[in-house]
mmCIF file of C-alpha atoms and ligand atoms in Angstrom:
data_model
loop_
_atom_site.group_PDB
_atom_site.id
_atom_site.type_symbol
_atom_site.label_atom_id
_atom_site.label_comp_id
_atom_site.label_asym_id
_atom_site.label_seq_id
_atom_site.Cartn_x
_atom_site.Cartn_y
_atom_site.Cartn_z
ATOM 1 C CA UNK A 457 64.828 -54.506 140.570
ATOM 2 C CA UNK A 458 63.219 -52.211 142.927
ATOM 3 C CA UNK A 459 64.787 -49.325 144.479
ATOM 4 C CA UNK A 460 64.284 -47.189 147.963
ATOM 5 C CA UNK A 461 62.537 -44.009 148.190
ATOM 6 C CA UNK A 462 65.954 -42.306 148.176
ATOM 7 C CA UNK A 463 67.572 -44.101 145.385
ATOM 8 C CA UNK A 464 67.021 -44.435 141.613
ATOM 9 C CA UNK A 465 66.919 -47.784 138.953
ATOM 10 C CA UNK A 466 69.586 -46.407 136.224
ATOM 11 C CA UNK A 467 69.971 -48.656 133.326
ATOM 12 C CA UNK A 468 72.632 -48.160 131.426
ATOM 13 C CA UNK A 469 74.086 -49.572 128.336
ATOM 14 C CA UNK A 470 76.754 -51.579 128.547
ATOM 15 C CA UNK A 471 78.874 -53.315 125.797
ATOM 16 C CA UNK A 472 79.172 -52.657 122.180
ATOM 17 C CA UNK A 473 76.537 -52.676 119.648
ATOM 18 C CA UNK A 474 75.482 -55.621 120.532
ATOM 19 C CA UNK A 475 75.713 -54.847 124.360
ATOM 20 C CA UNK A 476 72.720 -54.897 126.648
ATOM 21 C CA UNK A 477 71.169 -52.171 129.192
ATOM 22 C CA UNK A 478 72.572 -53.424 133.023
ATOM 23 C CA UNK A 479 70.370 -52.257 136.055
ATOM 24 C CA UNK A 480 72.481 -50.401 139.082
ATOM 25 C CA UNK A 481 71.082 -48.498 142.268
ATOM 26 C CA UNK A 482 72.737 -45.058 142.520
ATOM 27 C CA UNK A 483 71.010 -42.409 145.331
ATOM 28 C CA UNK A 484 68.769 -39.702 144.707
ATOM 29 C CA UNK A 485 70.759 -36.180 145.457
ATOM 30 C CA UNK A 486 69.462 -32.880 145.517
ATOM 31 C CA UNK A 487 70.527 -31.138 141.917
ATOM 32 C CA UNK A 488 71.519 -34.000 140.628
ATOM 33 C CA UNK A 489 72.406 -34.247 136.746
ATOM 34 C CA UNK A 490 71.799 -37.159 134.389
ATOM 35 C CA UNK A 491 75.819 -36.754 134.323
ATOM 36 C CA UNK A 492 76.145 -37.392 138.185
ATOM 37 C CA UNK A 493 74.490 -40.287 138.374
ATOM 38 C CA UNK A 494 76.716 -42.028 135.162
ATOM 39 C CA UNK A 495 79.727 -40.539 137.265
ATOM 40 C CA UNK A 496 78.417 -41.921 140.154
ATOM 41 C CA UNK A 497 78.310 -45.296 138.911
ATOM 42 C CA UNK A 498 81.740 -45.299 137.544
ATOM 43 C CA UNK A 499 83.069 -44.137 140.461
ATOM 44 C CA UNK A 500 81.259 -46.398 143.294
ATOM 45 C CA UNK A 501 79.839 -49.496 141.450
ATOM 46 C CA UNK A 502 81.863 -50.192 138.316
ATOM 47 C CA UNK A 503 85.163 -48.343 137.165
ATOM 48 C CA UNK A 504 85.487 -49.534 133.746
ATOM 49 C CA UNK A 505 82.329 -48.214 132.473
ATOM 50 C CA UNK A 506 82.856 -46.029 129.805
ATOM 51 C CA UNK A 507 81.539 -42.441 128.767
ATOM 52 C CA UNK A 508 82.393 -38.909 127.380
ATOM 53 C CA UNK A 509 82.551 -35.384 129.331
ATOM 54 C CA UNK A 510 84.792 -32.840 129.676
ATOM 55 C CA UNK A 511 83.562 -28.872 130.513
ATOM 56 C CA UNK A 512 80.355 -30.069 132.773
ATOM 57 C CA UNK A 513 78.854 -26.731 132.003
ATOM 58 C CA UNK A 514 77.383 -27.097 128.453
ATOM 59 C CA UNK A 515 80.320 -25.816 126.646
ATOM 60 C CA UNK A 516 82.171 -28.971 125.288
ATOM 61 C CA UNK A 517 79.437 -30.709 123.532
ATOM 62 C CA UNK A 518 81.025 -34.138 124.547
ATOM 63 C CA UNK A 519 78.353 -35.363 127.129
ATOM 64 C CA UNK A 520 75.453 -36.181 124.989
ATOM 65 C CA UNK A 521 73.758 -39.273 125.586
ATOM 66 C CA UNK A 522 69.931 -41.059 125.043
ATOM 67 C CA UNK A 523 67.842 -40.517 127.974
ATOM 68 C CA UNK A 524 65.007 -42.467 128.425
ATOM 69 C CA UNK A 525 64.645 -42.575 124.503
ATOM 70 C CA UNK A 526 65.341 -38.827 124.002
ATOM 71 C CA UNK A 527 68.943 -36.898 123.243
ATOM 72 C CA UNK A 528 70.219 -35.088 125.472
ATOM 73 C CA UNK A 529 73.119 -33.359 127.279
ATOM 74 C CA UNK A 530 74.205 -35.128 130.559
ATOM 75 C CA UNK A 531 75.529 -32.246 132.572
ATOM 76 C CA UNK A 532 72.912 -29.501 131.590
ATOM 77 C CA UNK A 533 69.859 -32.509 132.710
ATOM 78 C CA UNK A 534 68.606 -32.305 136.028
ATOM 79 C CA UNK A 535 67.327 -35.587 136.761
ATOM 80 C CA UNK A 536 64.468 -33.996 139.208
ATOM 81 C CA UNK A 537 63.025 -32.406 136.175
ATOM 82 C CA UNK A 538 63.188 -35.507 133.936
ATOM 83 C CA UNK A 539 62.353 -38.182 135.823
ATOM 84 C CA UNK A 540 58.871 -39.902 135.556
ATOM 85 C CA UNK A 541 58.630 -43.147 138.390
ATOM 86 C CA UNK A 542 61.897 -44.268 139.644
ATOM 87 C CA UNK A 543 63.956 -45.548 136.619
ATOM 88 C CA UNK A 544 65.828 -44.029 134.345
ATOM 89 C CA UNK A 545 67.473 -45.597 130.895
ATOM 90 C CA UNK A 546 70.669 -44.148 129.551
ATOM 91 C CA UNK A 547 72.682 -45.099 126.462
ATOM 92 C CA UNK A 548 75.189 -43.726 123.739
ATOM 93 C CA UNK A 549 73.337 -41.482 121.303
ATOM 94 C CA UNK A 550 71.099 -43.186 118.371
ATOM 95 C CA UNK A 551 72.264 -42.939 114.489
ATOM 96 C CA UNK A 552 76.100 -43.572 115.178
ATOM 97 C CA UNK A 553 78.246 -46.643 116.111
ATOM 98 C CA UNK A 554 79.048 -47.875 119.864
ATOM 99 C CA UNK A 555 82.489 -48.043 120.607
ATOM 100 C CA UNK A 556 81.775 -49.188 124.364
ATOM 101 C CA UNK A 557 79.414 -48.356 126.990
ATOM 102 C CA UNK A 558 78.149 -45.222 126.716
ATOM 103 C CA UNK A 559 80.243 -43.817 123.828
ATOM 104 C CA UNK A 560 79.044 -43.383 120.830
ATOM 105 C CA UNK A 561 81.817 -43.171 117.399
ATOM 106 C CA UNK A 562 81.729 -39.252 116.309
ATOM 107 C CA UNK A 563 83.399 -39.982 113.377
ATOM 108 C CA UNK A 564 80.605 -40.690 111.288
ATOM 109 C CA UNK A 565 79.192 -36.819 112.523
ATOM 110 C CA UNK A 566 82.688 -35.163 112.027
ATOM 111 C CA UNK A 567 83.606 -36.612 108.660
ATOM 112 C CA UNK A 568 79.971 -35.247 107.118
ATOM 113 C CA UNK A 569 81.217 -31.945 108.909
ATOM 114 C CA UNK A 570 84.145 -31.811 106.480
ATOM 115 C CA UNK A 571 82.157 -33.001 103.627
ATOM 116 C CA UNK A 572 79.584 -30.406 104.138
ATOM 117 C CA UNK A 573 82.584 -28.058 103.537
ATOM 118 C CA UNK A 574 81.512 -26.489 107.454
ATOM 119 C CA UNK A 575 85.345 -25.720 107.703
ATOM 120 C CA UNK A 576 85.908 -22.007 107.397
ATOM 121 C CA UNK A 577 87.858 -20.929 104.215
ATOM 122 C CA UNK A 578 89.672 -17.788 104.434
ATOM 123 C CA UNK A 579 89.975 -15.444 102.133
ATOM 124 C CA UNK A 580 92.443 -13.297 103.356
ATOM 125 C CA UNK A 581 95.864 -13.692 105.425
ATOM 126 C CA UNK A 582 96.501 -13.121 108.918
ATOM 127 C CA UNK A 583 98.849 -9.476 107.508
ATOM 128 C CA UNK A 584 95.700 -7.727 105.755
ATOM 129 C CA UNK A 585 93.509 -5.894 108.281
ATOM 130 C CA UNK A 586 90.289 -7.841 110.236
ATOM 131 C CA UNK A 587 87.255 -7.906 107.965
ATOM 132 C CA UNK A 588 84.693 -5.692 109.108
ATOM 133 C CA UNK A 589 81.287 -7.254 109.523
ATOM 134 C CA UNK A 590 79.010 -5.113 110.943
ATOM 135 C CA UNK A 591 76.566 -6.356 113.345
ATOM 136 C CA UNK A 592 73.270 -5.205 111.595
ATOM 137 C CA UNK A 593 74.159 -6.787 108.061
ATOM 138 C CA UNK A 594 71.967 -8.984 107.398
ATOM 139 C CA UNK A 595 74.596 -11.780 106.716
ATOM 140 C CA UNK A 596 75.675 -11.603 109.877
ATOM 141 C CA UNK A 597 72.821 -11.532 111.497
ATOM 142 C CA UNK A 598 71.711 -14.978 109.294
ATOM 143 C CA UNK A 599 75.141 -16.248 110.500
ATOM 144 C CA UNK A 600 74.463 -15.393 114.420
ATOM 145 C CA UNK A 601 70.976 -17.120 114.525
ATOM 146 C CA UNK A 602 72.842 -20.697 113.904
ATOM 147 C CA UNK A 603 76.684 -19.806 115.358
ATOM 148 C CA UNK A 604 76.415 -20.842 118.891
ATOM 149 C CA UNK A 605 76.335 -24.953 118.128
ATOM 150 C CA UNK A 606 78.576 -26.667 120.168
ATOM 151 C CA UNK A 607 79.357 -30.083 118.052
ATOM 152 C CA UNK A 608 77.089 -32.140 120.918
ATOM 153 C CA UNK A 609 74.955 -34.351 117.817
ATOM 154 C CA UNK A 610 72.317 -34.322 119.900
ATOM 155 C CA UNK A 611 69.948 -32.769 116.411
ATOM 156 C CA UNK A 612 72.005 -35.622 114.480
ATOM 157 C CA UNK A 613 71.074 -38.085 117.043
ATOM 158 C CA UNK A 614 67.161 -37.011 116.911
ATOM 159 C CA UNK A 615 66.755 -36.664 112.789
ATOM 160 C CA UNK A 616 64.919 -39.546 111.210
ATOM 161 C CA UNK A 617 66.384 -38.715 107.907
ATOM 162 C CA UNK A 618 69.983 -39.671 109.384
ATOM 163 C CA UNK A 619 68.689 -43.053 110.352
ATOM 164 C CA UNK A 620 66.483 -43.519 107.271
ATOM 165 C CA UNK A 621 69.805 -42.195 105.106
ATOM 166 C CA UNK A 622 73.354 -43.404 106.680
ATOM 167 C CA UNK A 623 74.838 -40.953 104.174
ATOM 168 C CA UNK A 624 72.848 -37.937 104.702
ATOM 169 C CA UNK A 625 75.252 -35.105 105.936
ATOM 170 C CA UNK A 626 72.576 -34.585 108.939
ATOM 171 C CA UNK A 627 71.326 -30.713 110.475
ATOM 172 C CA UNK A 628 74.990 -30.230 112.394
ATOM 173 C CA UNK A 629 76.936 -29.959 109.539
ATOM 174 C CA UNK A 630 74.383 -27.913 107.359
ATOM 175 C CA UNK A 631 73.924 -26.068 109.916
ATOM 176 C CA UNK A 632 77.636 -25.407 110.141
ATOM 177 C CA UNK A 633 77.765 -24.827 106.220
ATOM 178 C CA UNK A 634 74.627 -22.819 106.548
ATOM 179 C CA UNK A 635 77.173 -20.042 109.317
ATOM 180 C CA UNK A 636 79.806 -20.064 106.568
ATOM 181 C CA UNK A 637 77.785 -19.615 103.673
ATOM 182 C CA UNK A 638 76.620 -16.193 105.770
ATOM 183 C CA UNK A 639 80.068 -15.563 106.382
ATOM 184 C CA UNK A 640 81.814 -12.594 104.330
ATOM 185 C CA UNK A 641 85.043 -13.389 105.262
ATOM 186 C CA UNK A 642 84.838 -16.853 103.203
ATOM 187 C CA UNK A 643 85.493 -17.835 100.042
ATOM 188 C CA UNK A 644 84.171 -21.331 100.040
ATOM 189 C CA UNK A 645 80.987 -20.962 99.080
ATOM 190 C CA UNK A 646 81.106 -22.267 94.951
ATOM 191 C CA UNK A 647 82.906 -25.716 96.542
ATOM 192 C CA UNK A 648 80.374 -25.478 99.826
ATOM 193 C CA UNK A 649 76.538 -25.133 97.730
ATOM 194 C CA UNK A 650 77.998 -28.056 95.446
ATOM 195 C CA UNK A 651 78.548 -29.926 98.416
ATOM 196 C CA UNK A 652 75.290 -29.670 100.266
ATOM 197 C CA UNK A 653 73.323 -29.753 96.879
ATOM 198 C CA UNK A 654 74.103 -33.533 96.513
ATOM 199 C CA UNK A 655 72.240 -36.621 96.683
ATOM 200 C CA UNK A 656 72.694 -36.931 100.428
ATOM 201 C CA UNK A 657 72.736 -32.886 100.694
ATOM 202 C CA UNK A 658 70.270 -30.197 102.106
ATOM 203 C CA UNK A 659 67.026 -31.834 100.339
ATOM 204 C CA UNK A 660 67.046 -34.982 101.821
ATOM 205 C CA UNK A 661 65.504 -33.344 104.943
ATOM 206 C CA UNK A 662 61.842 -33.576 105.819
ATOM 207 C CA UNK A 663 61.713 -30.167 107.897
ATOM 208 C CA UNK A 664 60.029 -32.102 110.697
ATOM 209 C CA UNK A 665 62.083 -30.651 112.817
ATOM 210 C CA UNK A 666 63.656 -33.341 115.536
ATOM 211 C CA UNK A 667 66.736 -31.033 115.487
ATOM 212 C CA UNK A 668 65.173 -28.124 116.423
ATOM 213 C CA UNK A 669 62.942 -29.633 119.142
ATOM 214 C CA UNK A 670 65.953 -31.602 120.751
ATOM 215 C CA UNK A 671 68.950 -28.778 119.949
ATOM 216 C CA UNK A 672 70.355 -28.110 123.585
ATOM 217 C CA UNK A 673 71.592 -25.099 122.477
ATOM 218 C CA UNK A 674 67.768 -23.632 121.114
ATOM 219 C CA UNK A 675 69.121 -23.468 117.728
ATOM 220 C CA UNK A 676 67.230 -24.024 114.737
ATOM 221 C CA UNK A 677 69.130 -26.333 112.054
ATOM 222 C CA UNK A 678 65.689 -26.568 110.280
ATOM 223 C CA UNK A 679 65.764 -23.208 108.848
ATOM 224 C CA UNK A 680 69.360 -23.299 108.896
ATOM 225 C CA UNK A 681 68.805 -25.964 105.749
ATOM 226 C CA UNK A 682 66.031 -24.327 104.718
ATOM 227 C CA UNK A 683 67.752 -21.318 103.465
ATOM 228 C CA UNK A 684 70.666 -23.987 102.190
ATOM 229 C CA UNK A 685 67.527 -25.032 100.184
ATOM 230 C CA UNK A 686 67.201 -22.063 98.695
ATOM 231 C CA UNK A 687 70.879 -20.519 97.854
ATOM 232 C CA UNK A 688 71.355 -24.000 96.108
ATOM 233 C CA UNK A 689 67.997 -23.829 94.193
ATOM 234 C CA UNK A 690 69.268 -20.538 93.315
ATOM 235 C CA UNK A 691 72.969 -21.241 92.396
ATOM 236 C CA UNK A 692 71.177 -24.163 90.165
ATOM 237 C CA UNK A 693 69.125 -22.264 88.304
ATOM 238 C CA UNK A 694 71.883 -19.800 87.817
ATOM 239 C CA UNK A 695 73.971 -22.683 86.889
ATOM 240 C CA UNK A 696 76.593 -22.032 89.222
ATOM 241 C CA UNK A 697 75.872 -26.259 90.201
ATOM 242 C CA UNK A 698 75.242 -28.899 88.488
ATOM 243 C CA UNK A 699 72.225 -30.973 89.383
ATOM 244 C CA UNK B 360 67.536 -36.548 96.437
ATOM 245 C CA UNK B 361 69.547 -33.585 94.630
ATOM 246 C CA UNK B 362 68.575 -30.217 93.875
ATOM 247 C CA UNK B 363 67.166 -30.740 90.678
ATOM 248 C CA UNK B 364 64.771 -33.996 92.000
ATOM 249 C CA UNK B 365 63.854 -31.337 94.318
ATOM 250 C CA UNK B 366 63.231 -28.777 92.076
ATOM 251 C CA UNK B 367 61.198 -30.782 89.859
ATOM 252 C CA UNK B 368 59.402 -31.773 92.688
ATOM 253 C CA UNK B 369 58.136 -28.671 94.214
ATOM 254 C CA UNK B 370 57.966 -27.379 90.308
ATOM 255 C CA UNK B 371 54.840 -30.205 89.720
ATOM 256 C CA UNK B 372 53.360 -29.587 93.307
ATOM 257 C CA UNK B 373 53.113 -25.922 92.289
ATOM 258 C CA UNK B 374 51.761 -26.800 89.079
ATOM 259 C CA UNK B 375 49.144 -29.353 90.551
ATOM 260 C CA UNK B 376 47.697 -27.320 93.771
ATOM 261 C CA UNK B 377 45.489 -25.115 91.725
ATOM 262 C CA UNK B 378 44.920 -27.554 88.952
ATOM 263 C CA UNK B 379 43.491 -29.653 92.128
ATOM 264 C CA UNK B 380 41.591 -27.102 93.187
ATOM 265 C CA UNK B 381 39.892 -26.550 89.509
ATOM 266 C CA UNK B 382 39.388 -30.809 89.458
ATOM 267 C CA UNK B 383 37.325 -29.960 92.249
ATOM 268 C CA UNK B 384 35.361 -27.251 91.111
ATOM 269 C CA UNK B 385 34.470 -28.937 88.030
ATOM 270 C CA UNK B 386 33.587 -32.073 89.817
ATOM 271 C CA UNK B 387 31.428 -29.821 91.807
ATOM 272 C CA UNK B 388 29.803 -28.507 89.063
ATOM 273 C CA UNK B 389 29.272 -31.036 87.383
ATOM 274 C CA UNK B 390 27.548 -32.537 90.244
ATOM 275 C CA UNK B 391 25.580 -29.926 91.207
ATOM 276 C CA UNK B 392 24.580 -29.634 87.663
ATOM 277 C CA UNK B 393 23.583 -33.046 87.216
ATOM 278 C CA UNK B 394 25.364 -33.633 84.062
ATOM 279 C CA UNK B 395 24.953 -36.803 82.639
ATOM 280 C CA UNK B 396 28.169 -38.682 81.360
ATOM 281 C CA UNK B 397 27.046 -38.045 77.494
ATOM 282 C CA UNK B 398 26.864 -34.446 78.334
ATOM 283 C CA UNK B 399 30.307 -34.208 79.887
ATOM 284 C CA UNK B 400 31.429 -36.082 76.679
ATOM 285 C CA UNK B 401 29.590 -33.749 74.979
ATOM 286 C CA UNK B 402 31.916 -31.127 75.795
ATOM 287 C CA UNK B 403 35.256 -32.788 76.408
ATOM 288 C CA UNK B 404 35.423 -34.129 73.217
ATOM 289 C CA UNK B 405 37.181 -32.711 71.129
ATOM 290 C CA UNK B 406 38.110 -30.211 72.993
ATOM 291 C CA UNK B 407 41.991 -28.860 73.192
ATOM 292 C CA UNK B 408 41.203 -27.063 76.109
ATOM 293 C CA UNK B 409 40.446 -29.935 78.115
ATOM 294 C CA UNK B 410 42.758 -32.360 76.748
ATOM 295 C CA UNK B 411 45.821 -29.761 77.730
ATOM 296 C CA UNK B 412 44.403 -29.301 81.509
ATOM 297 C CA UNK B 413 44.188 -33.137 81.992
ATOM 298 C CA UNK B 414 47.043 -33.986 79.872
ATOM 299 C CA UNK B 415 49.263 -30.938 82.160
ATOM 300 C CA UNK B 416 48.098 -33.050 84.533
ATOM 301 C CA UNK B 417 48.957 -36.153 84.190
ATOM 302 C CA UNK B 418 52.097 -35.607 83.313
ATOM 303 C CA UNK B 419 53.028 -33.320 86.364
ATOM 304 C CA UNK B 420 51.602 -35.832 88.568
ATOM 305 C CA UNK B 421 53.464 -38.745 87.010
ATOM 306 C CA UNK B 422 56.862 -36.893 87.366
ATOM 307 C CA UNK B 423 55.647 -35.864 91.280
ATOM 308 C CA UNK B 424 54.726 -39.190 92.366
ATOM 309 C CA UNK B 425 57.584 -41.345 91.374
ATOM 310 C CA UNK B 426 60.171 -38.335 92.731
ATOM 311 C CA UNK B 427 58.309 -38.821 96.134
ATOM 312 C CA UNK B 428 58.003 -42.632 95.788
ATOM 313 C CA UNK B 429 62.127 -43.035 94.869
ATOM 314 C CA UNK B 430 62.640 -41.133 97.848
ATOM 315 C CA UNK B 431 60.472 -42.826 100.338
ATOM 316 C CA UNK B 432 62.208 -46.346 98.663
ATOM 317 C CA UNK B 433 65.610 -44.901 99.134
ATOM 318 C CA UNK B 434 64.876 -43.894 102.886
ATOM 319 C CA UNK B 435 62.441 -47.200 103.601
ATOM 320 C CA UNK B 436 63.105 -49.830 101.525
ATOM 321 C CA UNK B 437 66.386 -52.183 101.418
ATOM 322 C CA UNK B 438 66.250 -51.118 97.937
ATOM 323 C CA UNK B 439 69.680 -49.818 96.443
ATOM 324 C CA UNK B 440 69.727 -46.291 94.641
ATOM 325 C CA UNK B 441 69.409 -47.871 91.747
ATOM 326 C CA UNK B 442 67.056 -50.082 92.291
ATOM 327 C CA UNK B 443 64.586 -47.572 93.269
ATOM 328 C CA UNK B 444 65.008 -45.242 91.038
ATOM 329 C CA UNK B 445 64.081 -48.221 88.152
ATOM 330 C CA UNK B 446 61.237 -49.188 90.664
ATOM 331 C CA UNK B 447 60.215 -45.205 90.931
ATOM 332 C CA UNK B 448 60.500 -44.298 87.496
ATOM 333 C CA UNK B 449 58.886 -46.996 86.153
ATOM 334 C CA UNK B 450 56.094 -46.519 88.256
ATOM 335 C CA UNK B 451 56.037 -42.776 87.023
ATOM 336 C CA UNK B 452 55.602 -44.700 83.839
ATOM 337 C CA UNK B 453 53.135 -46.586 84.345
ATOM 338 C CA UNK B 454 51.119 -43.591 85.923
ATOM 339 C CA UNK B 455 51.553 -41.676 82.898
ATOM 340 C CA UNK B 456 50.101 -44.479 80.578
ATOM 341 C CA UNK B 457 47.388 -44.790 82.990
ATOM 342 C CA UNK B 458 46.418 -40.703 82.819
ATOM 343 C CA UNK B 459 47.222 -40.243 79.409
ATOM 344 C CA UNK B 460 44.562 -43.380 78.282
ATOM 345 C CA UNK B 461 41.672 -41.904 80.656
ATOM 346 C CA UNK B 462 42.703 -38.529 79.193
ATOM 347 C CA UNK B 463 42.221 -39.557 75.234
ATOM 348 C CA UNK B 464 39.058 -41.437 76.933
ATOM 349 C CA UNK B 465 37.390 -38.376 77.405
ATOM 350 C CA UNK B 466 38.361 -35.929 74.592
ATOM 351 C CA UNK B 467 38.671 -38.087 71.869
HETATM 352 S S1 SF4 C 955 64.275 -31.025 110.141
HETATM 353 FE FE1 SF4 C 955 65.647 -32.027 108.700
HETATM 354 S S2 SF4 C 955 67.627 -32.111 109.679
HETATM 355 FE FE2 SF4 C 955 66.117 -31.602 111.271
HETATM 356 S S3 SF4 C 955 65.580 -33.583 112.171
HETATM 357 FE FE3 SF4 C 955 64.115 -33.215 110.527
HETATM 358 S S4 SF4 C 955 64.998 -34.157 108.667
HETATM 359 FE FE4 SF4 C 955 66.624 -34.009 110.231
HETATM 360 S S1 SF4 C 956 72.915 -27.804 116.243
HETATM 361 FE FE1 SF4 C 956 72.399 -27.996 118.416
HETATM 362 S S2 SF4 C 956 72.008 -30.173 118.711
HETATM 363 FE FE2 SF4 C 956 73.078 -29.978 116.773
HETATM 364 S S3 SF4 C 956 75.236 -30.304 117.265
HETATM 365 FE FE3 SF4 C 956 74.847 -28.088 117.340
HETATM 366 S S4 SF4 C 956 74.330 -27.645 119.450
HETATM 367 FE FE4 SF4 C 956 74.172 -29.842 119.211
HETATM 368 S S1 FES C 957 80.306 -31.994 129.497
HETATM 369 FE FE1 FES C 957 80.656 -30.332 128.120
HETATM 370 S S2 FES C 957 78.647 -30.007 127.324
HETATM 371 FE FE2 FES C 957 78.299 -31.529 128.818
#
């Protein structure tokens, strides 16, 4: 299908797993975001197509989606900076199930959250004074470098070891556990190294990186595990885990 | 892989890389030296020295490569857990047979 100067070929993926990518014609707008022109759609071609946003401003983490083959969130894309020719090919994000259209399951991503232990565990009550971390320690300042993730799964979407390993707990959620381990005010940590020293832990990753390259948010869940890597090594040879 | 696959993993790569880098140098001079096979034999045989190096070896590489091979079977293969660990570790085994027979070649 060919389109006019002014408009744009967007295939997008329609169906469940075993859906198929659909050709439509949406126009070409000045500032336009990958998120526009699915909203577009929906709005003037076909209102039962179904996708995922909420904040539109890169907060929410909801409105990730494969973009011509790479991760990426909708409403932070401009398509003028993208685009190569005239076509672009969206669909849900790679390594978890369909459940229609452009919506990928986040269950699978949310459940390894818990199992990573990357829920904070607190080790006081809300009647004993705040904890005092000061800026410059260098917990917190191990803790800051990987805080600012906003749940998106773009890095889970990108990691080969996630598609190579189903189970594998995947750079989000270590990252997550990696914040918490840093995190004085917790008192998971014994629970949280045994979980992310298992078989589908912290050492099934290859460092090579897809997370970091593809992280909308510039973080870096690569050394995020890395130092996972080593506080478990550590609480192993201590033999505060079991192998 | 857990944390102690992993730790046994990097363990043997740290024990190999300058054990590599020595397999070199002697290949090198032996080489350069133009040392005929009796004359390596010559002073191999016997020897405890050698027969520890190579035997260090053999065994660090044989616990190395079937680590990395179970993981690449687990990740690549429609191999179950347990089926490539059996597949890795007896590969590991049959490595070590392997070194350990051109090992007792040489210094015994
Ligand atoms: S560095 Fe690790 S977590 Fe990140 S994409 Fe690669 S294997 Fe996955
Ligand atoms: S680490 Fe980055 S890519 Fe991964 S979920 Fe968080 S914000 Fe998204
Ligand atoms: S819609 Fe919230 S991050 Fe894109």
């Amino acid at each position: 299908m060919g389109s006019a100067p002014d408009e744009l070929e967007v295939s997008l993926w329609r169906g469940g797993e075993a859906g198929r990518y659909e050709a439509y014609r949406v126009p070409l707008k000045e500032n336009q975001t990958v998120l526009d022109l699915v909203t577009w759609i929906q709005r003037y071609l076909d209102p039962t197509l179904s996708y995922r946003f909420a904040c539109r401003v890169g907060m929410c983490g909801s409105c990730a989606m494969t973009v011509d083959g790479r991760p990426r969130w909708t409403c932070r894309t401009l398509v003028a900076k993208i685009l190569k020719g005239r076509r672009l090919e969206i669909g849900p994000l790679q390594n978890l199930p369909v459940i229609k259209d452009l919506a990928a399951d986040m269950r699978p991503f949310f459940e390894k959250w818990q199992r990573a232990k990357g829920v904070f565990a607190p080790s006081q009550t809300r009647r004993e004074a705040p904890a005092k971390i000061p800026p410059q320690s260098a917990l917190r300042i191990a803790a800051d470098a990987a805080i600012e993730c906003i749940n998106c799964g773009i890095c889970y979407a990108a990691c080969d070891s996630v598609r190579w390993n189903r189970d594998y707990l995947g750079p989000a959620a270590l990252n997550r556990a990696w914040t918490l381990l840093n995190d004085a005010r917790d008192k998971g940590n014994a629970e949280r190294l045994r979980a992310v020293s298992g078989k589908d832990g912290c050492h099934n990753c290859h460092s090579h990186q897809s997370c970091e390259r593809h992280c909308p948010k510039a973080l870096n869940p690569t050394a995020s595990i890395a130092g996972l890597k080593r506080k478990t090594l550590e609480a192993y040879l201590t033999g505060r885990i079991a192998g | 892989m857990t944390v102690r696959l992993y730790l046994w993993q990097r363990l043997t790569a740290a024990l190999m890389a300058p054990m590599v880098l020595a397999h070199l140098a002697i290949i090198f001079y032996a080489s350069r030296q133009g040392l005929t096979a009796a004359a390596m034999l010559a002073r191999t045989r016997g020897s405890f020295g050698w027969a520890l190096f190579y035997g260090v070896f053999v065994v660090a590489a044989s616990i190395h490569a079937s680590i990395g091979l179970n993981n690449v079977l687990c990740e690549w293969s429609p191999l179950k857990e347990r089926g490539s660990g059996v597949l890795a570790s007896a590969f590991g085994a049959l490595l070590f047979l392997l070194g350990l027979r051109a090992v007792m070649a040489v210094v015994s």
